[in-house]
C-alpha atoms as an extended CHARMM CRD file, in Angstrom:
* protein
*
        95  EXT
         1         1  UNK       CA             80.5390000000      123.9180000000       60.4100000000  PROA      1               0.0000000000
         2         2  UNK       CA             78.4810000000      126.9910000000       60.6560000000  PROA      2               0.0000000000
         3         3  UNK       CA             79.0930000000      126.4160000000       64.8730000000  PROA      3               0.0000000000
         4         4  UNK       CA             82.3930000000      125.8840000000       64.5000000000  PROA      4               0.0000000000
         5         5  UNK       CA             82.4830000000      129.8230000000       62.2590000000  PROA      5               0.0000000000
         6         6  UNK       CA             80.1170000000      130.9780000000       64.5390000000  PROA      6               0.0000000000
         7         7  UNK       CA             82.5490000000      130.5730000000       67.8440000000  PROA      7               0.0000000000
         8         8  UNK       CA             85.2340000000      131.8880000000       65.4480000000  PROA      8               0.0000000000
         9         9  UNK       CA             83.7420000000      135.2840000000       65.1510000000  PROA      9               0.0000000000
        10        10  UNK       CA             82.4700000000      135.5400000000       68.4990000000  PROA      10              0.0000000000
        11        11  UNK       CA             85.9470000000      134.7950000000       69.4170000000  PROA      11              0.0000000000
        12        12  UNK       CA             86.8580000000      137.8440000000       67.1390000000  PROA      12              0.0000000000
        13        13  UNK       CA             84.5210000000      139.9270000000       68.1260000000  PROA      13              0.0000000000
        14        14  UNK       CA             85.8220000000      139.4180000000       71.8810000000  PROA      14              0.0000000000
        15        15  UNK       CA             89.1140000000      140.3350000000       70.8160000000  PROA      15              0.0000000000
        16        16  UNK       CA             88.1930000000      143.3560000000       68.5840000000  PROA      16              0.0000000000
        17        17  UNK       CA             86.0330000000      144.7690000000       71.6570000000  PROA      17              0.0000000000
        18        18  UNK       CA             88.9650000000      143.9800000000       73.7390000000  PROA      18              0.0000000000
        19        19  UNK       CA             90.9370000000      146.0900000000       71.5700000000  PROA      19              0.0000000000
        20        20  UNK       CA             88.1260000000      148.7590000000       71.2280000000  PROA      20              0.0000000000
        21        21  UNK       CA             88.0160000000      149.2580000000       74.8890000000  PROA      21              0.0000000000
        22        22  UNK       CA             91.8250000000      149.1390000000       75.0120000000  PROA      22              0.0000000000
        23        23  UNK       CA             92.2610000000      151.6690000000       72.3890000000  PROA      23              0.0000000000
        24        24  UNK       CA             89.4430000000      153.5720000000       74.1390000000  PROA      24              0.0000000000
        25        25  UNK       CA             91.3100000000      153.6780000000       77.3130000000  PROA      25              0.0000000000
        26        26  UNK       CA             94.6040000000      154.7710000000       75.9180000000  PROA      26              0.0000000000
        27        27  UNK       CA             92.7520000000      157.5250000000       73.5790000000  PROA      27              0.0000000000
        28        28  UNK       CA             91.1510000000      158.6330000000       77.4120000000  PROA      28              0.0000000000
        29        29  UNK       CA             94.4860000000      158.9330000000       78.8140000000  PROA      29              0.0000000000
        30        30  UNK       CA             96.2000000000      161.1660000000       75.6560000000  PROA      30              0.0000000000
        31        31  UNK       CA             93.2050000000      163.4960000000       76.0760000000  PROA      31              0.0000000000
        32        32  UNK       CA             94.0770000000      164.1010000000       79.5770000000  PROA      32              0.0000000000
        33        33  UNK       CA             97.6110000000      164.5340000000       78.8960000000  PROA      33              0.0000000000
        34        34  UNK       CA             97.0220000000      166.5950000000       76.1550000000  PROA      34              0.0000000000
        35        35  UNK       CA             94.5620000000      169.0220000000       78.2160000000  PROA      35              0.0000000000
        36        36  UNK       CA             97.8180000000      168.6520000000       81.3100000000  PROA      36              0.0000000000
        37        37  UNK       CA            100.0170000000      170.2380000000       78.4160000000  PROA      37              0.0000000000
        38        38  UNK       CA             98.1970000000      173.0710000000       77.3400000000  PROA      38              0.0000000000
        39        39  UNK       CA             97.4840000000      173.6950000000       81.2750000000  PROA      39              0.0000000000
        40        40  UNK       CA            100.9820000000      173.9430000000       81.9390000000  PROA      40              0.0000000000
        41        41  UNK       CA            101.8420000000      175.8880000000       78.9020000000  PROA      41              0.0000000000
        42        42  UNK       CA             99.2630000000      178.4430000000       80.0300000000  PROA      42              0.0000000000
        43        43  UNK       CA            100.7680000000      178.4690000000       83.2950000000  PROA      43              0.0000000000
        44        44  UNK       CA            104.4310000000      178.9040000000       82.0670000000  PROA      44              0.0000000000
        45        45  UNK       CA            102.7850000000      181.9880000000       79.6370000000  PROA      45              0.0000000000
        46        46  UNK       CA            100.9950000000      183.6740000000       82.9940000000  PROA      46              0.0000000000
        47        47  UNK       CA            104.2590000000      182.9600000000       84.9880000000  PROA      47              0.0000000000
        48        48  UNK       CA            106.0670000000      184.9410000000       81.7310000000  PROA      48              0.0000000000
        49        49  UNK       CA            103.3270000000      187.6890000000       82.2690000000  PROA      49              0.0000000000
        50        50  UNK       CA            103.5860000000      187.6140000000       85.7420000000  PROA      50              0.0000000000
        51        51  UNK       CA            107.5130000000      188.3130000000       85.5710000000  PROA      51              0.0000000000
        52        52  UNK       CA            107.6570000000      190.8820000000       83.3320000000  PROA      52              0.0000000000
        53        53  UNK       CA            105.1780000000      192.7840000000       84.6530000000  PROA      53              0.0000000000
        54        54  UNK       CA            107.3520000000      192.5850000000       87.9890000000  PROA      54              0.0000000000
        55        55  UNK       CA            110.6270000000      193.7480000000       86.1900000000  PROA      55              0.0000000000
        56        56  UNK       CA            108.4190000000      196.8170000000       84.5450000000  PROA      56              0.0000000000
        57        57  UNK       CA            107.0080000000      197.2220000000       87.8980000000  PROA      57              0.0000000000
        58        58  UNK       CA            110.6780000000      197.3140000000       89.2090000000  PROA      58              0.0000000000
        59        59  UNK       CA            111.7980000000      199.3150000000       86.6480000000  PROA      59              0.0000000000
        60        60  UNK       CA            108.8950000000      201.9840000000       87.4550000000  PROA      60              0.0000000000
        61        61  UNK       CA            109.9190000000      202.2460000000       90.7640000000  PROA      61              0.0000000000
        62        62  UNK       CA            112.9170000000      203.1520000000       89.9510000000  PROA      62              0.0000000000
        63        63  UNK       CA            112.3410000000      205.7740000000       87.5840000000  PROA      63              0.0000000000
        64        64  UNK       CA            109.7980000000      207.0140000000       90.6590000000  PROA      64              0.0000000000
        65        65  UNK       CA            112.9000000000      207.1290000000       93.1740000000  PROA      65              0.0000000000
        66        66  UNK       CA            115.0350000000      208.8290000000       90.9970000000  PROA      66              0.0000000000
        67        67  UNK       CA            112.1090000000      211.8460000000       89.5790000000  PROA      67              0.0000000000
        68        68  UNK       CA            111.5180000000      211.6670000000       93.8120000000  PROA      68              0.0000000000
        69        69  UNK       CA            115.4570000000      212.6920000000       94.2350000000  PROA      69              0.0000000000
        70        70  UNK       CA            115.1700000000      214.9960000000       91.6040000000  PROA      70              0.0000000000
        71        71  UNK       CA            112.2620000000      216.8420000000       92.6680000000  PROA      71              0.0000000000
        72        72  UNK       CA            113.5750000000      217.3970000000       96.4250000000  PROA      72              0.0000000000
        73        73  UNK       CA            116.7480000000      218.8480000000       94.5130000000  PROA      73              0.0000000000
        74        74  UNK       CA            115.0610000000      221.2490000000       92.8210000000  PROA      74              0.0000000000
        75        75  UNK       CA            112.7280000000      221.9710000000       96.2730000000  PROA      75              0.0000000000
        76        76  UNK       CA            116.2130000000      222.7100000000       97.9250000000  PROA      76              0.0000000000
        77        77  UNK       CA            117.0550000000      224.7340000000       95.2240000000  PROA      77              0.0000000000
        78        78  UNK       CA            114.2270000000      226.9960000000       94.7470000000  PROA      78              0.0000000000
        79        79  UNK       CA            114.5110000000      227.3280000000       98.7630000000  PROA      79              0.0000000000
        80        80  UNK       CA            117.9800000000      228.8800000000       98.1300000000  PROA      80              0.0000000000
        81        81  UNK       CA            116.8220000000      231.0610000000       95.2960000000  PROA      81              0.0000000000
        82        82  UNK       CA            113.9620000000      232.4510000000       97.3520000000  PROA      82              0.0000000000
        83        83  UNK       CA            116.0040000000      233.2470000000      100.6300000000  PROA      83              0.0000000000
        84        84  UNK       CA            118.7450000000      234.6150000000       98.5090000000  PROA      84              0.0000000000
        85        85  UNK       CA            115.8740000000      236.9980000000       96.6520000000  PROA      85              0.0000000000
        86        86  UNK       CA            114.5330000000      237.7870000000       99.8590000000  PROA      86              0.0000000000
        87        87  UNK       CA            117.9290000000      238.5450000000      101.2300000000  PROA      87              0.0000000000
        88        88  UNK       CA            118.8690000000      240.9520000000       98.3830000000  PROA      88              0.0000000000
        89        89  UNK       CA            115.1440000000      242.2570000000       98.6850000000  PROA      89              0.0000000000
        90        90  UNK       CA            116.3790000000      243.3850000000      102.3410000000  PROA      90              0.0000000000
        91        91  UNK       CA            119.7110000000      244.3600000000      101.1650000000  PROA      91              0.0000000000
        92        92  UNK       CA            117.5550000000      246.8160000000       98.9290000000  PROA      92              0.0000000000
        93        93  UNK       CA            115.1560000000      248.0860000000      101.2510000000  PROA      93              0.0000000000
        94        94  UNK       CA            118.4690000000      249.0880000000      103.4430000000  PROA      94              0.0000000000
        95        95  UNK       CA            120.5880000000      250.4990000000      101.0180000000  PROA      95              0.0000000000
């Protein structure tokens, strides 16, 4: 009898560490999943970062053109302000 319940829980124990190892094995592979998943999610965050700082970039350059346009129009002006003071300077001198 005791042989006989002996063989049983070896037989048991077989399975449970069949089990165990099983269990172990499928716990392995959510872990690496797991760590995949928060890898991509940091990726999708940096590729977030990554376009928004393009689109301020963008928008920076922009605003640069335009100040850029801005400034040679006021260049041209003060160019025509100063040879129309010099002009009246010589209209002075003459008169």
């Amino acid at each position: 009898m005791l042989k006989c319940t002996n063989n049983k829980l070896r037989l048991c124990l077989r399975i449970s560490l069949k089990a165990i190892m099983k269990l172990q094995g499928c716990l392995s592979r959510l872990v690496l999943m797991y760590s995949s998943i928060l890898v991509l999610a940091e990726l999708e965050s940096f590729k977030m970062e990554y376009a928004n700082a393009r689109l301020e970039c963008n928008a920076a350059d922009e605003r640069a053109n335009i100040l850029a346009s801005e400034v040679i129009g006021l260049e041209e002006k003060a160019r025509r302000l100063r040879s129309n003071e010099l002009k009246l300077e010589r209209q002075l001198e003459n008169s």
